[in-house]
Coordinates of C-alpha atoms in Angstrom, one line a residue:
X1 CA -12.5 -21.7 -19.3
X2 CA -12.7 -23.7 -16.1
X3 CA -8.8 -23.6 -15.6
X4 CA -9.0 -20.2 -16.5
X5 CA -11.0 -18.8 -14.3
X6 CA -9.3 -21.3 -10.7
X7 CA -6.5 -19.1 -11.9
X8 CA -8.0 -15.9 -11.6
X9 CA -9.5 -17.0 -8.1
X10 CA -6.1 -18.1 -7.5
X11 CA -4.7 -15.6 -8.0
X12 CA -7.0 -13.2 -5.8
X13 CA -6.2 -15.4 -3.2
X14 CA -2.9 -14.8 -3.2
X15 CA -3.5 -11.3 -2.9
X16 CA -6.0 -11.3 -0.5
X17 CA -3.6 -13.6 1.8
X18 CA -0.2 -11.8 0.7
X19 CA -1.4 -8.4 1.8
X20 CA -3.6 -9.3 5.2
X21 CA -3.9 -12.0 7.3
X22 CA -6.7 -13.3 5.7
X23 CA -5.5 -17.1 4.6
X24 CA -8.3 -18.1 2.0
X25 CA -5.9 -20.3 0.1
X26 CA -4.3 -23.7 1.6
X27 CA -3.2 -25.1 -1.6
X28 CA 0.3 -25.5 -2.4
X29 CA 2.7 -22.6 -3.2
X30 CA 2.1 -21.2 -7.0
X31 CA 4.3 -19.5 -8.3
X32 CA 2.6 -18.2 -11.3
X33 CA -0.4 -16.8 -9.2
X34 CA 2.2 -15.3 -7.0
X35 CA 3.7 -13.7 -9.3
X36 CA 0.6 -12.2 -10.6
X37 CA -1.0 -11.3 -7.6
X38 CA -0.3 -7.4 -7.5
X39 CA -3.5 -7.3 -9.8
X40 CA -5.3 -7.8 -7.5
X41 CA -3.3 -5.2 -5.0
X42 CA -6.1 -2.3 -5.8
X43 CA -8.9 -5.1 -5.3
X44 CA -7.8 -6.2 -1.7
X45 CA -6.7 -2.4 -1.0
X46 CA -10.4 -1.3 -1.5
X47 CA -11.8 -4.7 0.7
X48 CA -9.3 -3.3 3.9
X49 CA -10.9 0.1 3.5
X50 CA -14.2 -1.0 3.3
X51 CA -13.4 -3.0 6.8
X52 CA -11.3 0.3 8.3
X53 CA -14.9 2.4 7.5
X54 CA -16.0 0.0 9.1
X55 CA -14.4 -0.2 11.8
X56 CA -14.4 3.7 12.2
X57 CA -18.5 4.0 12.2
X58 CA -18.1 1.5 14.9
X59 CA -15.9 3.1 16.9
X60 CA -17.1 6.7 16.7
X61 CA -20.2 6.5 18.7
X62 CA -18.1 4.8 21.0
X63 CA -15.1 6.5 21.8
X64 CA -13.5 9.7 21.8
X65 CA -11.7 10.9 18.3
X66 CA -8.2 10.0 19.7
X67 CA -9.0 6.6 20.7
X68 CA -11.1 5.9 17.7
X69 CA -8.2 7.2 15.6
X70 CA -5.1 5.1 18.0
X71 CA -7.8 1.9 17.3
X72 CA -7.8 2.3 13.5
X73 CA -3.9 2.4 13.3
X74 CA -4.1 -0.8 15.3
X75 CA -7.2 -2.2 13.0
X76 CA -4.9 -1.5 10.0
X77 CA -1.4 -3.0 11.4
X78 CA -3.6 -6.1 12.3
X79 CA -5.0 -6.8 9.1
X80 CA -2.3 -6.3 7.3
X81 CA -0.1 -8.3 9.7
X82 CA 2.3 -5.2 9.9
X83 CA 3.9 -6.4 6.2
X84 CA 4.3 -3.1 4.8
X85 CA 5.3 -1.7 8.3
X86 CA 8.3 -3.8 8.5
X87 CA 9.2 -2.9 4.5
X88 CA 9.3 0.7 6.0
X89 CA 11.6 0.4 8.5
X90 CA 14.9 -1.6 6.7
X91 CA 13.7 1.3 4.2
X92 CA 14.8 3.6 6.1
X93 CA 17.5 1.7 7.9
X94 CA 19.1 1.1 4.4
X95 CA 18.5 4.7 3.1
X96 CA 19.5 6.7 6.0
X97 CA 22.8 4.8 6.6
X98 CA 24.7 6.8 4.2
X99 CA 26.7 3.9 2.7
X100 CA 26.7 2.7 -1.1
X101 CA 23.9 1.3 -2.5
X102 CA 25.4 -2.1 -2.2
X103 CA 25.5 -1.6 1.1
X104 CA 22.4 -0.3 2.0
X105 CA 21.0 -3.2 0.7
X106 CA 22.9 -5.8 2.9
X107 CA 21.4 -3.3 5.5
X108 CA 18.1 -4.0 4.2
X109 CA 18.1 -7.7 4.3
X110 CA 19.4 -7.5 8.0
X111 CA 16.5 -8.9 9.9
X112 CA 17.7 -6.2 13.1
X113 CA 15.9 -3.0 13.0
X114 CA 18.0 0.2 13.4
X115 CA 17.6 3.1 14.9
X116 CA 16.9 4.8 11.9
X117 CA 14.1 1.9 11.0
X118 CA 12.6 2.8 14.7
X119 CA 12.4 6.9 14.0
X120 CA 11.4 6.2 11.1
X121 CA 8.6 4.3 12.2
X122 CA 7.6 6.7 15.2
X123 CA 7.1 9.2 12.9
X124 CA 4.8 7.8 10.5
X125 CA 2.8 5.9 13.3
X126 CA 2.5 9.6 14.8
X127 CA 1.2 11.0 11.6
X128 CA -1.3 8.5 10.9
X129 CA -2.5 8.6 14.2
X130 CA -3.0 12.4 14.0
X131 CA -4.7 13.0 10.7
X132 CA -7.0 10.5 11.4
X133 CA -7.4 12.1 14.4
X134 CA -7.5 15.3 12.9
X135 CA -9.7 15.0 9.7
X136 CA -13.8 15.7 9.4
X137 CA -15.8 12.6 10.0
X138 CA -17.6 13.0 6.4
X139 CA -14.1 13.4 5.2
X140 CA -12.5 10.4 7.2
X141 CA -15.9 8.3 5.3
X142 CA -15.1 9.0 1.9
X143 CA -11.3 8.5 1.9
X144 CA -10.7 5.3 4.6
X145 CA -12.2 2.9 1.5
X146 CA -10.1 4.9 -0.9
X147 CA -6.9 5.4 0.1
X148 CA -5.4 1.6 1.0
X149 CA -6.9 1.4 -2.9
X150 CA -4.6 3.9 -3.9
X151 CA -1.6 3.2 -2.1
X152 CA -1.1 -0.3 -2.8
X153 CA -1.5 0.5 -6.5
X154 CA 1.4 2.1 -6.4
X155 CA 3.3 -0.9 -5.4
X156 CA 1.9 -2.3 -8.5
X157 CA 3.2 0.6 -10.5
X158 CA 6.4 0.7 -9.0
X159 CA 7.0 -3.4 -9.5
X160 CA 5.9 -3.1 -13.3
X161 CA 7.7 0.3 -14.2
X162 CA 10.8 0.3 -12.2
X163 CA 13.5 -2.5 -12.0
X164 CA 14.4 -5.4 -9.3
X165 CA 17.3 -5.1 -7.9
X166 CA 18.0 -8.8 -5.9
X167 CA 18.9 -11.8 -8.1
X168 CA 16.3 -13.6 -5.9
X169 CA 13.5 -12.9 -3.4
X170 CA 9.7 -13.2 -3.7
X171 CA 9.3 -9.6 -5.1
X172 CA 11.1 -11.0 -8.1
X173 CA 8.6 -13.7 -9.1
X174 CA 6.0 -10.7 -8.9
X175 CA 8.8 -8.4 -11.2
X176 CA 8.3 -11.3 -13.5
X177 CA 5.0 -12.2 -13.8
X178 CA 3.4 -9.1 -13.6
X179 CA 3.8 -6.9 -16.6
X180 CA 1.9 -4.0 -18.5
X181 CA -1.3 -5.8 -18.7
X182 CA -1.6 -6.7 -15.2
X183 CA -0.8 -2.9 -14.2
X184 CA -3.3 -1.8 -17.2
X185 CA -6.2 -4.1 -14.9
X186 CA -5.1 -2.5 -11.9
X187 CA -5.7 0.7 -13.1
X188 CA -8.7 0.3 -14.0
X189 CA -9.0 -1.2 -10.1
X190 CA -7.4 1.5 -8.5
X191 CA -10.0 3.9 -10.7
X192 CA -13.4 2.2 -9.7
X193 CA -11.4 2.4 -6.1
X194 CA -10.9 6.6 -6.7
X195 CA -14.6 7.0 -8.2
X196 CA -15.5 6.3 -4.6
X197 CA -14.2 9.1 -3.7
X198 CA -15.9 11.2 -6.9
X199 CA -13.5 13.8 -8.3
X200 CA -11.2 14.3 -5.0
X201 CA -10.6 10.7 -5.5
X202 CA -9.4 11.2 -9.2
X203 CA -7.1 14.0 -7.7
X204 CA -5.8 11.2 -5.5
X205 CA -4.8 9.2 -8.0
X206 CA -3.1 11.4 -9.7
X207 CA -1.0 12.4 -6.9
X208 CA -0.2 8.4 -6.2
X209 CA 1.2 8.3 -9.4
X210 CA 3.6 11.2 -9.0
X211 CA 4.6 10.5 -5.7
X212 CA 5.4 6.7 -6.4
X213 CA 6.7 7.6 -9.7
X214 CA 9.4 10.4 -7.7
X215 CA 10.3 8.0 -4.8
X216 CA 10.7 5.1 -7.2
X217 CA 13.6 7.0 -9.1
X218 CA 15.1 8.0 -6.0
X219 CA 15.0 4.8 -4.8
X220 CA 16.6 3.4 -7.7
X221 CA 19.1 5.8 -8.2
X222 CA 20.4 5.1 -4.4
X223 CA 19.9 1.4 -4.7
X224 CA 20.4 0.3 -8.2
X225 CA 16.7 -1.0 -8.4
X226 CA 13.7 -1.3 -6.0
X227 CA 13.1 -4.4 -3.4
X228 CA 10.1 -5.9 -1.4
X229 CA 11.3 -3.7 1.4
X230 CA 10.6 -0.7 -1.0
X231 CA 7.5 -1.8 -2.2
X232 CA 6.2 -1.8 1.2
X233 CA 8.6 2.1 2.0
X234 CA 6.4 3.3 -0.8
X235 CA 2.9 2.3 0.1
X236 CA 3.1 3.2 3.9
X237 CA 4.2 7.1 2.4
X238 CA 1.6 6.8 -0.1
X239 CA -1.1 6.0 2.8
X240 CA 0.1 8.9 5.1
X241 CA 0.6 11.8 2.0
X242 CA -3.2 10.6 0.6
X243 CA -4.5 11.4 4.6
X244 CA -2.3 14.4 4.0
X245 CA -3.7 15.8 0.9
X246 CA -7.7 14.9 2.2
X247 CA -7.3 18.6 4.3
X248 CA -6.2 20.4 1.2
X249 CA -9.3 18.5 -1.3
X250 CA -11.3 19.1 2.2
X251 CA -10.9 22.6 2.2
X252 CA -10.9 23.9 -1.3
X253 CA -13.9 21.6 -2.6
X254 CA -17.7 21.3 -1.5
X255 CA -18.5 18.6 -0.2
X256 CA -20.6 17.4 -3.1
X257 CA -17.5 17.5 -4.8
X258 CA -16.8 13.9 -2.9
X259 CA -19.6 11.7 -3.8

C-alpha cells in the first residue's frame, strides 16, 4: 500500500512538474511515472486555472481589461514554461510546409522556428489576448479554472486513442504507459474540472472531445501518427476554441445555468 501510493504521488509530480514550472520532484528520472503522468493532465490543468482566477481577481481592480487580459497571457506562458507554445509552433511549421508527412516531421523536430511557426503563433497569442479581453467578468470566473482542465485532457485523449508516430521521444513512454484506464481516471478528472462550470462546462467537454477527436485524425492522416509537438498543437487550439465557445454558452444560457 505504501509503494503504491509514492507511486501515485510520483506520479502527480511528474505531472505537476512536466506541465509548469513547478519542480516538486528531485528524485531520479522514472520512467514508469512518466509515462503515466497524463492522469494527472486534468488534475494540474484545473490547479493552473485555479492560479489564472487568481491571478485575474487580482488584476482586475488593478488594471484596465486589456492589461489585465495581456497579464494573464503572460501568467499562463510563465507557468507553463511556454511547453505547449513551442509544440504549436513546429505544428504549424510541419503542417503548413506542404511536403510529405515524412517530411513534415523532420520539419518538426528542427529546433528553428519558421515563419509559419511565428504566424502561427501571432495569431493565437492575438486571440487569447482578445477573448479574454473581450469576455464578461462573471463569465471569465467560471471558465479560467475550467478550461486549462479541459484542454489538457485532450492531450490525454489524443495520446491514449490515437497512435505515436516517432520510434523514440518522451511522448512515447507516455503512448506506452498510459492506456484506457488512465484516460478512464482522467475523465472522471476532466468531469469534476467541467462541473465547475455546471452545465456550460458539460457542453465544454463535449466539444473538447470532438475537436481533439477531428484534429487528431487530421493530424494523423498528414503525419502517419501524432507527436509531442501535436499534443501540445492540440491543447493550445483546445484553450483558444473553449474561450471561443464561452460567448455562444454566455449568450444563450442564464447565468444560473453556470454554477
Amino acid at each position: 500500500m505504501y509503494k503504491r501510493q509514492v507511486g501515485v504521488l510520483k506520479t502527480l509530480a511528474m505531472a505537476l512538474q512536466f506541465l509548469t514550472r513547478f519542480y516538486v520532484y528531485r528524485g531520479e528520472f522514472d520512467e514508469a511515472a512518466y509515462g503515466r503522468a497524463p492522469v494527472f493532465f486534468p488534475l494540474v490543468g484545473l490547479l493552473m486555472g485555479a492560479v489564472w482566477l487568481l491571478l485575474y481577481l487580482g488584476l482586475r481592480s488593478l488594471f484596465p481589461p486589456a492589461v489585465t487580459a495581456a497579464l494573464l497571457v503572460v501568467g499562463m506562458v510563465v507557468m507553463s514554461g511556454g511547453l505547449h507554445l513551442d509544440g504549436f509552433m513546429d505544428t504549424m511549421d510541419g503542417v503548413f510546409s506542404g511536403r510529405p508527412g515524412k517530411q513534415m516531421l523532420e520539419i518538426m523536430r528542427d529546433s528553428r522556428v519558421g515563419a509559419f511557426g511565428v504566424l502561427g503563433l501571432a495569431c493565437l497569442m492575438l486571440l487569447k489576448f482578445s477573448l479574454l479581453c473581450s469576455l464578461p467578468g462573471d463569465t471569465l470566473r467560471r471558465i479560467l479554472p475550467v478550461i486549462p482542465a479541459l484542454s489538457r485532457w485532450g492531450m490525454v485523449y489524443a495520446i491514449v486513442c490515437f497512435p505515436y508516430a516517432r520510434p523514440q521521444g518522451l511522448g512515447l513512454l507516455q503512448k506506452r504507459y498510459t492506456g484506457r484506464k488512465e484516460l478512464a481516471l482522467a475523465t472522471l478528472l476532466a468531469g469534476a474540472a467541467a462541473s465547475v462550470g455546471g452545465p456550460g462546462g458539460w457542453i465544454m467537454l463535449s466539444v473538447s472531445l470532438l475537436v481533439t477527436h477531428w484534429m487528431a485524425l487530421l493530424l494523423v492522416r498528414l503525419l502517419g501518427g501524432l507527436t509531442g509537438d501535436t499534443y501540445g498543437a492540440i491543447n493550445e487550439t483546445l484553450e483558444v476554441l473553449l474561450l471561443l465557445l464561452a460567448f455562444p454558452l454566455y449568450d444563450l444560457l442564464p447565468v444560473t445555468f453556470w454554477f
